[in-house]
mmCIF file of C-alpha atoms in Angstrom:
data_model
loop_
_atom_site.group_PDB
_atom_site.id
_atom_site.type_symbol
_atom_site.label_atom_id
_atom_site.label_comp_id
_atom_site.label_asym_id
_atom_site.label_seq_id
_atom_site.Cartn_x
_atom_site.Cartn_y
_atom_site.Cartn_z
ATOM 1 C CA UNK A 1084 2.773 -121.119 -175.270
ATOM 2 C CA UNK A 1085 1.370 -120.300 -178.599
ATOM 3 C CA UNK A 1086 2.612 -121.379 -182.078
ATOM 4 C CA UNK A 1087 3.435 -119.359 -185.249
ATOM 5 C CA UNK A 1088 5.417 -119.449 -188.502
ATOM 6 C CA UNK A 1089 8.237 -117.142 -189.819
ATOM 7 C CA UNK A 1090 8.779 -117.399 -193.597
ATOM 8 C CA UNK A 1091 11.602 -115.481 -194.946
ATOM 9 C CA UNK A 1092 10.865 -117.670 -196.992
ATOM 10 C CA UNK A 1093 13.560 -120.059 -198.111
ATOM 11 C CA UNK A 1094 13.544 -121.503 -201.629
ATOM 12 C CA UNK A 1095 16.547 -122.774 -203.722
ATOM 13 C CA UNK A 1096 16.816 -120.384 -206.689
ATOM 14 C CA UNK A 1097 16.203 -123.021 -209.272
ATOM 15 C CA UNK A 1098 12.685 -123.727 -207.846
ATOM 16 C CA UNK A 1099 10.062 -121.739 -209.842
ATOM 17 C CA UNK A 1100 9.131 -118.631 -207.906
ATOM 18 C CA UNK A 1101 5.456 -119.111 -208.174
ATOM 19 C CA UNK A 1102 5.700 -122.808 -206.926
ATOM 20 C CA UNK A 1103 7.437 -121.508 -203.801
ATOM 21 C CA UNK A 1104 4.526 -119.067 -203.366
ATOM 22 C CA UNK A 1105 1.940 -121.822 -203.534
ATOM 23 C CA UNK A 1106 4.079 -124.023 -201.011
ATOM 24 C CA UNK A 1107 4.166 -121.022 -198.473
ATOM 25 C CA UNK A 1108 0.425 -120.378 -198.928
ATOM 26 C CA UNK A 1109 -0.424 -123.920 -198.402
ATOM 27 C CA UNK A 1110 1.815 -123.987 -195.323
ATOM 28 C CA UNK A 1111 0.148 -120.935 -193.762
ATOM 29 C CA UNK A 1112 -3.472 -122.434 -194.569
ATOM 30 C CA UNK A 1113 -2.416 -125.715 -192.755
ATOM 31 C CA UNK A 1114 -1.080 -123.729 -189.877
ATOM 32 C CA UNK A 1115 -4.652 -121.932 -189.745
ATOM 33 C CA UNK A 1116 -6.276 -125.193 -189.654
ATOM 34 C CA UNK A 1117 -4.181 -126.453 -186.642
ATOM 35 C CA UNK A 1118 -4.563 -123.553 -184.612
ATOM 36 C CA UNK A 1119 -1.421 -121.668 -184.992
ATOM 37 C CA UNK A 1120 -1.453 -118.190 -183.547
ATOM 38 C CA UNK A 1121 -0.016 -116.386 -186.148
ATOM 39 C CA UNK A 1122 2.448 -116.146 -189.255
ATOM 40 C CA UNK A 1123 5.195 -113.568 -190.324
ATOM 41 C CA UNK A 1124 6.492 -113.137 -193.914
ATOM 42 C CA UNK A 1125 9.666 -111.335 -195.082
ATOM 43 C CA UNK A 1126 10.349 -108.396 -197.285
ATOM 44 C CA UNK A 1127 13.501 -109.233 -199.449
ATOM 45 C CA UNK A 1128 13.630 -107.549 -203.073
ATOM 46 C CA UNK A 1129 16.580 -108.837 -204.454
ATOM 47 C CA UNK A 1130 17.275 -112.423 -203.116
ATOM 48 C CA UNK A 1131 16.537 -115.389 -205.282
ATOM 49 C CA UNK A 1132 16.187 -117.390 -202.062
ATOM 50 C CA UNK A 1133 13.881 -115.270 -200.095
ATOM 51 C CA UNK A 1134 11.232 -114.456 -202.892
ATOM 52 C CA UNK A 1135 8.687 -112.233 -201.036
ATOM 53 C CA UNK A 1136 9.375 -108.931 -202.315
ATOM 54 C CA UNK A 1137 6.068 -107.287 -201.737
ATOM 55 C CA UNK A 1138 4.709 -108.844 -198.529
ATOM 56 C CA UNK A 1139 1.479 -106.927 -198.475
ATOM 57 C CA UNK A 1140 0.603 -108.454 -201.864
ATOM 58 C CA UNK A 1141 1.303 -111.944 -200.452
ATOM 59 C CA UNK A 1142 -0.690 -111.453 -197.422
ATOM 60 C CA UNK A 1143 -3.754 -110.151 -199.124
ATOM 61 C CA UNK A 1144 -4.090 -113.428 -200.836
ATOM 62 C CA UNK A 1145 -3.318 -115.445 -197.612
ATOM 63 C CA UNK A 1146 -5.920 -113.469 -195.541
ATOM 64 C CA UNK A 1147 -8.547 -114.475 -198.213
ATOM 65 C CA UNK A 1148 -7.585 -118.136 -197.898
ATOM 66 C CA UNK A 1149 -7.420 -118.276 -193.869
ATOM 67 C CA UNK A 1150 -9.944 -117.699 -191.299
ATOM 68 C CA UNK A 1151 -8.342 -117.182 -187.835
ATOM 69 C CA UNK A 1152 -4.634 -117.070 -188.056
ATOM 70 C CA UNK A 1153 -3.113 -113.556 -187.699
ATOM 71 C CA UNK A 1154 -0.694 -112.689 -190.478
ATOM 72 C CA UNK A 1155 2.117 -109.960 -190.441
ATOM 73 C CA UNK A 1156 5.093 -108.547 -191.996
ATOM 74 C CA UNK A 1157 8.302 -109.899 -190.766
ATOM 75 C CA UNK A 1158 9.243 -107.215 -191.471
ATOM 76 C CA UNK A 1159 8.367 -104.110 -193.457
ATOM 77 C CA UNK A 1160 11.376 -101.987 -194.211
ATOM 78 C CA UNK A 1161 10.640 -98.304 -193.375
ATOM 79 C CA UNK A 1162 14.188 -97.192 -194.511
ATOM 80 C CA UNK A 1163 13.606 -98.221 -198.086
ATOM 81 C CA UNK A 1164 10.169 -96.911 -198.515
ATOM 82 C CA UNK A 1165 8.263 -93.629 -198.451
ATOM 83 C CA UNK A 1166 6.352 -93.826 -194.989
ATOM 84 C CA UNK A 1167 2.917 -92.623 -196.349
ATOM 85 C CA UNK A 1168 3.182 -95.623 -198.654
ATOM 86 C CA UNK A 1169 3.695 -98.162 -196.021
ATOM 87 C CA UNK A 1170 1.242 -96.484 -193.615
ATOM 88 C CA UNK A 1171 -1.294 -96.685 -196.184
ATOM 89 C CA UNK A 1172 -0.712 -100.346 -197.169
ATOM 90 C CA UNK A 1173 -0.682 -101.447 -193.437
ATOM 91 C CA UNK A 1174 -3.901 -99.766 -192.785
ATOM 92 C CA UNK A 1175 -5.391 -101.448 -195.964
ATOM 93 C CA UNK A 1176 -4.441 -104.885 -194.951
ATOM 94 C CA UNK A 1177 -5.561 -104.287 -191.345
ATOM 95 C CA UNK A 1178 -8.934 -103.434 -192.908
ATOM 96 C CA UNK A 1179 -9.273 -106.337 -195.285
ATOM 97 C CA UNK A 1180 -8.484 -108.702 -192.472
ATOM 98 C CA UNK A 1181 -10.705 -106.926 -190.207
ATOM 99 C CA UNK A 1182 -7.879 -106.720 -187.526
ATOM 100 C CA UNK A 1183 -6.031 -109.978 -188.190
ATOM 101 C CA UNK A 1184 -2.752 -107.964 -189.218
ATOM 102 C CA UNK A 1185 0.454 -107.549 -187.296
ATOM 103 C CA UNK A 1186 2.684 -104.916 -188.129
ATOM 104 C CA UNK A 1187 6.404 -105.940 -188.113
ATOM 105 C CA UNK A 1188 9.034 -103.309 -189.056
ATOM 106 C CA UNK A 1189 12.799 -103.629 -188.984
ATOM 107 C CA UNK A 1190 16.055 -102.581 -190.979
ATOM 108 C CA UNK A 1191 16.327 -105.721 -193.166
ATOM 109 C CA UNK A 1192 19.326 -107.957 -193.890
ATOM 110 C CA UNK A 1193 19.895 -107.961 -197.781
ATOM 111 C CA UNK A 1194 22.731 -105.438 -198.866
ATOM 112 C CA UNK A 1195 21.585 -105.344 -202.365
ATOM 113 C CA UNK A 1196 18.119 -104.030 -201.344
ATOM 114 C CA UNK A 1197 19.477 -100.908 -200.563
ATOM 115 C CA UNK A 1198 21.155 -99.592 -203.778
ATOM 116 C CA UNK A 1199 18.180 -101.261 -205.670
ATOM 117 C CA UNK A 1200 15.820 -98.677 -203.959
ATOM 118 C CA UNK A 1201 18.200 -95.824 -204.359
ATOM 119 C CA UNK A 1202 19.236 -95.641 -200.627
ATOM 120 C CA UNK A 1203 22.308 -94.968 -198.623
ATOM 121 C CA UNK A 1204 22.984 -98.425 -197.115
ATOM 122 C CA UNK A 1205 25.489 -97.302 -194.331
ATOM 123 C CA UNK A 1206 24.482 -98.304 -190.668
ATOM 124 C CA UNK A 1207 23.978 -94.887 -189.597
ATOM 125 C CA UNK A 1208 21.748 -93.771 -192.731
ATOM 126 C CA UNK A 1209 19.776 -96.913 -192.261
ATOM 127 C CA UNK A 1210 19.075 -96.365 -188.819
ATOM 128 C CA UNK A 1211 18.109 -92.875 -189.280
ATOM 129 C CA UNK A 1212 15.726 -93.670 -191.994
ATOM 130 C CA UNK A 1213 14.225 -96.499 -190.093
ATOM 131 C CA UNK A 1214 13.504 -94.389 -187.027
ATOM 132 C CA UNK A 1215 11.971 -91.499 -189.087
ATOM 133 C CA UNK A 1216 9.836 -93.670 -191.213
ATOM 134 C CA UNK A 1217 8.770 -95.690 -188.295
ATOM 135 C CA UNK A 1218 7.452 -92.590 -186.307
ATOM 136 C CA UNK A 1219 5.795 -90.886 -189.266
ATOM 137 C CA UNK A 1220 3.902 -94.344 -190.030
ATOM 138 C CA UNK A 1221 2.664 -94.422 -186.502
ATOM 139 C CA UNK A 1222 1.387 -90.682 -186.586
ATOM 140 C CA UNK A 1223 -0.162 -91.301 -190.071
ATOM 141 C CA UNK A 1224 -2.498 -93.745 -188.451
ATOM 142 C CA UNK A 1225 -4.349 -91.002 -186.644
ATOM 143 C CA UNK A 1226 -3.275 -87.725 -188.347
ATOM 144 C CA UNK A 1227 -5.827 -85.358 -189.576
ATOM 145 C CA UNK A 1228 -5.271 -82.310 -191.968
ATOM 146 C CA UNK A 1229 -3.738 -79.976 -191.592
ATOM 147 C CA UNK A 1230 -0.812 -82.111 -190.610
ATOM 148 C CA UNK A 1231 2.961 -81.878 -192.007
ATOM 149 C CA UNK A 1232 6.162 -83.595 -191.341
ATOM 150 C CA UNK A 1233 9.394 -82.511 -192.298
ATOM 151 C CA UNK A 1234 12.304 -84.419 -191.637
ATOM 152 C CA UNK A 1235 15.743 -85.199 -192.711
ATOM 153 C CA UNK A 1236 14.748 -87.914 -195.301
ATOM 154 C CA UNK A 1237 11.076 -87.300 -196.010
ATOM 155 C CA UNK A 1238 8.510 -84.473 -196.082
ATOM 156 C CA UNK A 1239 4.861 -85.821 -195.702
ATOM 157 C CA UNK A 1240 1.916 -83.499 -195.350
ATOM 158 C CA UNK A 1241 -1.923 -83.459 -195.400
ATOM 159 C CA UNK A 1242 -2.729 -80.084 -196.968
ATOM 160 C CA UNK A 1243 -5.582 -78.783 -199.380
ATOM 161 C CA UNK A 1244 -7.994 -81.052 -197.651
ATOM 162 C CA UNK A 1245 -11.825 -80.719 -198.684
ATOM 163 C CA UNK A 1246 -13.385 -81.322 -195.278
ATOM 164 C CA UNK A 1247 -16.764 -81.177 -196.607
ATOM 165 C CA UNK A 1248 -16.019 -83.889 -199.045
ATOM 166 C CA UNK A 1249 -14.054 -85.742 -196.666
ATOM 167 C CA UNK A 1250 -10.923 -85.511 -198.912
ATOM 168 C CA UNK A 1251 -7.299 -85.387 -197.457
ATOM 169 C CA UNK A 1252 -7.783 -87.938 -194.774
ATOM 170 C CA UNK A 1253 -5.551 -91.148 -194.778
ATOM 171 C CA UNK A 1254 -6.846 -94.476 -194.547
ATOM 172 C CA UNK A 1255 -7.127 -95.509 -190.664
ATOM 173 C CA UNK A 1256 -6.183 -98.987 -189.620
ATOM 174 C CA UNK A 1257 -9.119 -101.258 -188.409
ATOM 175 C CA UNK A 1258 -7.526 -101.813 -185.084
ATOM 176 C CA UNK A 1259 -7.047 -98.438 -183.058
ATOM 177 C CA UNK A 1260 -4.755 -96.989 -182.549
ATOM 178 C CA UNK A 1261 -2.656 -99.342 -184.721
ATOM 179 C CA UNK A 1262 -2.164 -103.124 -185.495
ATOM 180 C CA UNK A 1263 0.078 -104.803 -182.920
ATOM 181 C CA UNK A 1264 3.710 -103.986 -183.550
ATOM 182 C CA UNK A 1265 6.674 -106.474 -183.742
ATOM 183 C CA UNK A 1266 10.301 -105.434 -183.614
ATOM 184 C CA UNK A 1267 13.052 -107.899 -184.561
ATOM 185 C CA UNK A 1268 16.473 -108.462 -183.065
ATOM 186 C CA UNK A 1269 19.187 -111.061 -182.822
ATOM 187 C CA UNK A 1270 22.305 -109.428 -181.234
ATOM 188 C CA UNK A 1271 23.138 -109.902 -177.576
ATOM 189 C CA UNK A 1272 21.517 -107.359 -175.333
ATOM 190 C CA UNK A 1273 19.261 -105.946 -178.256
ATOM 191 C CA UNK A 1274 18.467 -102.480 -178.079
ATOM 192 C CA UNK A 1275 15.667 -103.257 -180.402
ATOM 193 C CA UNK A 1276 14.240 -105.836 -177.912
ATOM 194 C CA UNK A 1277 14.524 -102.973 -175.272
ATOM 195 C CA UNK A 1278 12.901 -100.524 -177.365
ATOM 196 C CA UNK A 1279 9.870 -102.885 -178.079
ATOM 197 C CA UNK A 1280 9.276 -103.504 -174.410
ATOM 198 C CA UNK A 1281 9.376 -99.792 -173.541
ATOM 199 C CA UNK A 1282 6.874 -98.701 -176.110
ATOM 200 C CA UNK A 1283 4.622 -102.112 -175.381
ATOM 201 C CA UNK A 1284 5.382 -103.774 -178.702
ATOM 202 C CA UNK A 1285 6.088 -107.577 -179.262
ATOM 203 C CA UNK A 1286 9.736 -108.374 -179.539
ATOM 204 C CA UNK A 1287 10.742 -110.947 -182.212
ATOM 205 C CA UNK A 1288 13.937 -112.955 -181.392
ATOM 206 C CA UNK A 1289 15.189 -114.066 -184.796
ATOM 207 C CA UNK A 1290 16.352 -117.576 -185.510
ATOM 208 C CA UNK A 1291 19.907 -116.343 -186.152
ATOM 209 C CA UNK A 1292 21.076 -116.340 -182.343
ATOM 210 C CA UNK A 1293 22.558 -118.625 -180.103
ATOM 211 C CA UNK A 1294 20.474 -120.000 -177.153
ATOM 212 C CA UNK A 1295 22.266 -117.760 -174.553
ATOM 213 C CA UNK A 1296 21.507 -114.792 -176.756
ATOM 214 C CA UNK A 1297 17.762 -115.487 -176.031
ATOM 215 C CA UNK A 1298 18.385 -114.938 -172.246
ATOM 216 C CA UNK A 1299 19.749 -111.523 -172.976
ATOM 217 C CA UNK A 1300 16.777 -110.611 -175.244
ATOM 218 C CA UNK A 1301 14.444 -111.416 -172.425
ATOM 219 C CA UNK A 1302 16.300 -109.257 -170.021
ATOM 220 C CA UNK A 1303 16.425 -106.284 -172.430
ATOM 221 C CA UNK A 1304 12.772 -106.792 -173.147
ATOM 222 C CA UNK A 1305 11.806 -107.108 -169.587
ATOM 223 C CA UNK A 1306 13.828 -103.825 -168.736
ATOM 224 C CA UNK A 1307 12.193 -101.989 -171.688
ATOM 225 C CA UNK A 1308 8.618 -103.350 -170.317
ATOM 226 C CA UNK A 1309 9.382 -101.761 -166.835
ATOM 227 C CA UNK A 1310 10.728 -98.547 -168.189
ATOM 228 C CA UNK A 1311 7.461 -98.114 -170.163
ATOM 229 C CA UNK A 1312 5.382 -99.048 -167.220
ATOM 230 C CA UNK A 1313 4.064 -102.263 -168.853
ATOM 231 C CA UNK A 1314 3.343 -105.430 -167.368
ATOM 232 C CA UNK A 1315 6.443 -107.809 -167.179
ATOM 233 C CA UNK A 1316 4.698 -110.306 -169.390
ATOM 234 C CA UNK A 1317 6.637 -112.638 -171.629
ATOM 235 C CA UNK A 1318 3.621 -113.519 -173.720
ATOM 236 C CA UNK A 1319 4.724 -110.587 -176.065
ATOM 237 C CA UNK A 1320 8.054 -112.143 -176.911
ATOM 238 C CA UNK A 1321 8.364 -114.391 -179.706
ATOM 239 C CA UNK A 1322 11.210 -116.863 -180.649
ATOM 240 C CA UNK A 1323 12.087 -118.103 -183.967
ATOM 241 C CA UNK A 1324 13.701 -121.392 -184.466
ATOM 242 C CA UNK A 1325 14.188 -123.937 -187.360
ATOM 243 C CA UNK A 1326 11.951 -126.697 -186.116
ATOM 244 C CA UNK A 1327 11.528 -130.397 -187.720
ATOM 245 C CA UNK A 1328 9.647 -132.994 -185.924
ATOM 246 C CA UNK A 1329 9.490 -136.647 -186.944
ATOM 247 C CA UNK A 1330 8.187 -140.015 -185.468
ATOM 248 C CA UNK A 1331 11.686 -140.757 -184.296
ATOM 249 C CA UNK A 1332 14.863 -138.718 -183.447
ATOM 250 C CA UNK A 1333 16.792 -140.661 -186.146
ATOM 251 C CA UNK A 1334 14.442 -139.650 -188.836
ATOM 252 C CA UNK A 1335 14.351 -136.224 -187.820
ATOM 253 C CA UNK A 1336 17.938 -135.590 -187.569
ATOM 254 C CA UNK A 1337 18.483 -137.171 -191.111
ATOM 255 C CA UNK A 1338 15.979 -135.007 -192.696
ATOM 256 C CA UNK A 1339 16.839 -131.791 -190.995
ATOM 257 C CA UNK A 1340 20.699 -132.328 -191.753
ATOM 258 C CA UNK A 1341 20.548 -133.648 -195.231
ATOM 259 C CA UNK A 1342 17.167 -132.171 -196.496
ATOM 260 C CA UNK A 1343 16.020 -128.674 -197.441
ATOM 261 C CA UNK A 1344 16.641 -127.251 -193.956
ATOM 262 C CA UNK A 1345 20.391 -128.345 -193.975
ATOM 263 C CA UNK A 1346 20.811 -127.636 -197.574
ATOM 264 C CA UNK A 1347 19.495 -123.874 -197.178
ATOM 265 C CA UNK A 1348 21.956 -123.217 -194.395
ATOM 266 C CA UNK A 1349 24.856 -124.796 -196.194
ATOM 267 C CA UNK A 1350 24.010 -122.945 -199.681
ATOM 268 C CA UNK A 1351 22.833 -119.637 -198.232
ATOM 269 C CA UNK A 1352 22.470 -118.666 -194.862
ATOM 270 C CA UNK A 1353 25.841 -119.608 -193.346
ATOM 271 C CA UNK A 1354 27.732 -117.988 -196.350
ATOM 272 C CA UNK A 1355 25.525 -114.965 -196.141
ATOM 273 C CA UNK A 1356 26.138 -114.645 -192.255
ATOM 274 C CA UNK A 1357 30.135 -115.000 -192.927
ATOM 275 C CA UNK A 1358 30.171 -112.448 -195.708
ATOM 276 C CA UNK A 1359 27.628 -109.841 -194.444
ATOM 277 C CA UNK A 1360 27.654 -109.672 -190.571
ATOM 278 C CA UNK A 1361 30.268 -108.495 -188.281
ATOM 279 C CA UNK A 1362 29.638 -111.769 -186.055
ATOM 280 C CA UNK A 1363 29.321 -114.241 -188.943
ATOM 281 C CA UNK A 1364 28.868 -117.793 -187.543
ATOM 282 C CA UNK A 1365 29.637 -116.376 -183.947
ATOM 283 C CA UNK A 1366 25.981 -115.802 -183.602
ATOM 284 C CA UNK A 1367 25.545 -119.315 -183.107
ATOM 285 C CA UNK A 1368 28.168 -120.155 -180.699
ATOM 286 C CA UNK A 1369 27.671 -120.789 -176.998
ATOM 287 C CA UNK A 1370 31.501 -120.581 -176.585
ATOM 288 C CA UNK A 1371 33.211 -117.466 -178.333
ATOM 289 C CA UNK A 1372 36.511 -119.424 -178.594
ATOM 290 C CA UNK A 1373 34.784 -122.119 -180.727
ATOM 291 C CA UNK A 1374 36.389 -122.112 -184.208
ATOM 292 C CA UNK A 1375 33.893 -121.395 -187.141
ATOM 293 C CA UNK A 1376 34.867 -124.917 -188.755
ATOM 294 C CA UNK A 1377 32.853 -126.388 -185.847
ATOM 295 C CA UNK A 1378 29.558 -124.658 -186.619
ATOM 296 C CA UNK A 1379 28.201 -127.120 -188.933
ATOM 297 C CA UNK A 1380 24.599 -128.030 -189.944
ATOM 298 C CA UNK A 1381 24.933 -131.074 -187.794
ATOM 299 C CA UNK A 1382 26.021 -128.754 -184.886
ATOM 300 C CA UNK A 1383 23.036 -126.420 -185.471
ATOM 301 C CA UNK A 1384 20.705 -129.263 -185.606
ATOM 302 C CA UNK A 1385 21.703 -130.630 -182.242
ATOM 303 C CA UNK A 1386 22.436 -127.694 -180.523
ATOM 304 C CA UNK A 1387 20.425 -124.804 -181.810
ATOM 305 C CA UNK A 1388 17.418 -126.038 -183.812
ATOM 306 C CA UNK A 1389 14.608 -127.669 -182.386
ATOM 307 C CA UNK A 1390 14.835 -131.138 -184.011
ATOM 308 C CA UNK A 1391 13.653 -134.790 -182.967
ATOM 309 C CA UNK A 1392 10.619 -136.624 -181.986
ATOM 310 C CA UNK A 1393 7.887 -135.043 -180.254
ATOM 311 C CA UNK A 1394 9.213 -136.066 -176.962
ATOM 312 C CA UNK A 1395 12.837 -134.623 -177.657
ATOM 313 C CA UNK A 1396 11.341 -131.359 -179.138
ATOM 314 C CA UNK A 1397 9.079 -130.890 -176.210
ATOM 315 C CA UNK A 1398 11.802 -131.591 -173.899
ATOM 316 C CA UNK A 1399 14.235 -128.906 -175.842
ATOM 317 C CA UNK A 1400 11.314 -126.433 -175.667
ATOM 318 C CA UNK A 1401 10.840 -126.590 -172.092
ATOM 319 C CA UNK A 1402 14.408 -126.410 -171.354
ATOM 320 C CA UNK A 1403 14.920 -123.373 -173.554
ATOM 321 C CA UNK A 1404 11.863 -121.696 -172.016
ATOM 322 C CA UNK A 1405 12.978 -122.627 -168.320
ATOM 323 C CA UNK A 1406 16.588 -121.524 -168.807
ATOM 324 C CA UNK A 1407 16.059 -118.392 -170.959
ATOM 325 C CA UNK A 1408 12.670 -116.931 -170.572
ATOM 326 C CA UNK A 1409 9.166 -118.126 -171.034
ATOM 327 C CA UNK A 1410 8.361 -116.665 -174.349
ATOM 328 C CA UNK A 1411 4.808 -116.736 -175.310
ATOM 329 C CA UNK A 1412 5.221 -117.777 -179.108
ATOM 330 C CA UNK A 1413 7.379 -120.163 -180.670
ATOM 331 C CA UNK A 1414 7.794 -119.124 -184.458
ATOM 332 C CA UNK A 1415 8.778 -122.288 -186.600
ATOM 333 C CA UNK A 1416 10.710 -121.175 -189.736
ATOM 334 C CA UNK A 1417 9.534 -121.870 -193.086
ATOM 335 C CA UNK A 1418 11.766 -123.872 -195.197
ATOM 336 C CA UNK A 1419 11.408 -125.277 -198.936
ATOM 337 C CA UNK A 1420 9.382 -128.633 -199.451
ATOM 338 C CA UNK A 1421 11.227 -131.321 -200.894
ATOM 339 C CA UNK A 1422 8.760 -133.899 -199.286
ATOM 340 C CA UNK A 1423 5.408 -132.053 -198.704
ATOM 341 C CA UNK A 1424 4.071 -134.878 -196.621
ATOM 342 C CA UNK A 1425 6.987 -134.601 -194.280
ATOM 343 C CA UNK A 1426 6.859 -131.062 -193.985
ATOM 344 C CA UNK A 1427 2.963 -131.241 -193.074
ATOM 345 C CA UNK A 1428 3.418 -134.031 -190.671
ATOM 346 C CA UNK A 1429 6.161 -132.143 -188.749
ATOM 347 C CA UNK A 1430 3.646 -129.450 -188.381
ATOM 348 C CA UNK A 1431 0.958 -131.684 -187.442
ATOM 349 C CA UNK A 1432 3.304 -133.350 -184.617
ATOM 350 C CA UNK A 1433 4.258 -129.900 -183.378
ATOM 351 C CA UNK A 1434 0.667 -128.776 -182.963
ATOM 352 C CA UNK A 1435 -0.864 -132.034 -181.605
ATOM 353 C CA UNK A 1436 1.939 -133.698 -179.783
ATOM 354 C CA UNK A 1437 4.238 -131.186 -178.603
ATOM 355 C CA UNK A 1438 2.520 -128.027 -177.925
ATOM 356 C CA UNK A 1439 0.129 -129.766 -175.435
ATOM 357 C CA UNK A 1440 3.117 -130.945 -173.315
ATOM 358 C CA UNK A 1441 4.900 -127.663 -173.381
ATOM 359 C CA UNK A 1442 4.854 -126.411 -169.589
#
């Protein structure tokens, strides 16, 4: 199993935005030094908690500061952008990084982003726009003039080319035919997971899912791989989780529950889910009859998150993989730093003491 990061990121609104970016960049640099395979960063335009509004700009700086780690969008939002713009930016990042770019694409989770970009935010419209934009982006990675797409939401064309001057050709990604593609999902039996498998992409199970849902994700991804004629390999499956490792269980649980991770969930993530998703806190429940009042930060820390000493976290990861599927990459969620030394120590323990003992 490899290690990665997933940074929405989560910083309290009172933290200066630039300071949060500095912390996120340092976290990625430390992960690169520790041999982490990859890191993904979100795109949220109107959230004071999730402050990376332009992931490609952030990643351009992160690529310049790192040597080996793969970096990706977690995720670009094709429904909110012109597909030619995203295709160009993705190809540019892949060229700048000489093929270290991962292209994550999804529909997004912040309702206010949609009217901000002048887009109909209804589920049907968002789904239509995502599918159309996604397909156009893939086509543009290899399109030559003359070429035209005329769809419901966008018209994109390569016309008026001056071939003798090599004008009229969109930039190609460094990786051919395209960078590795990651598709997120969190609902049970996710159709997104199945589509990812069918097309040979990576599947990203988000942190907003009970453990049992992971089993349905592996079933869906595996079925999609089979439908697409791809090898049934769990290495393409990523699982995101809140992770905090300390020298002892007592220290780990105290800091996870009362530190930035717990505060972020109490103040933002849990109210966001209750107000804006059909399942609310049900996404974390192992028993659907469990009352919402029982879904506390302490419950999450002990039953969903990967919190504890190196021995405890190793056992939790092994149990998760043995029970629900042997995912290839664990993505540790990025949270705000109240105590930078603790955050870095957790990363070091995860890399040096947990990872070598995951079976």
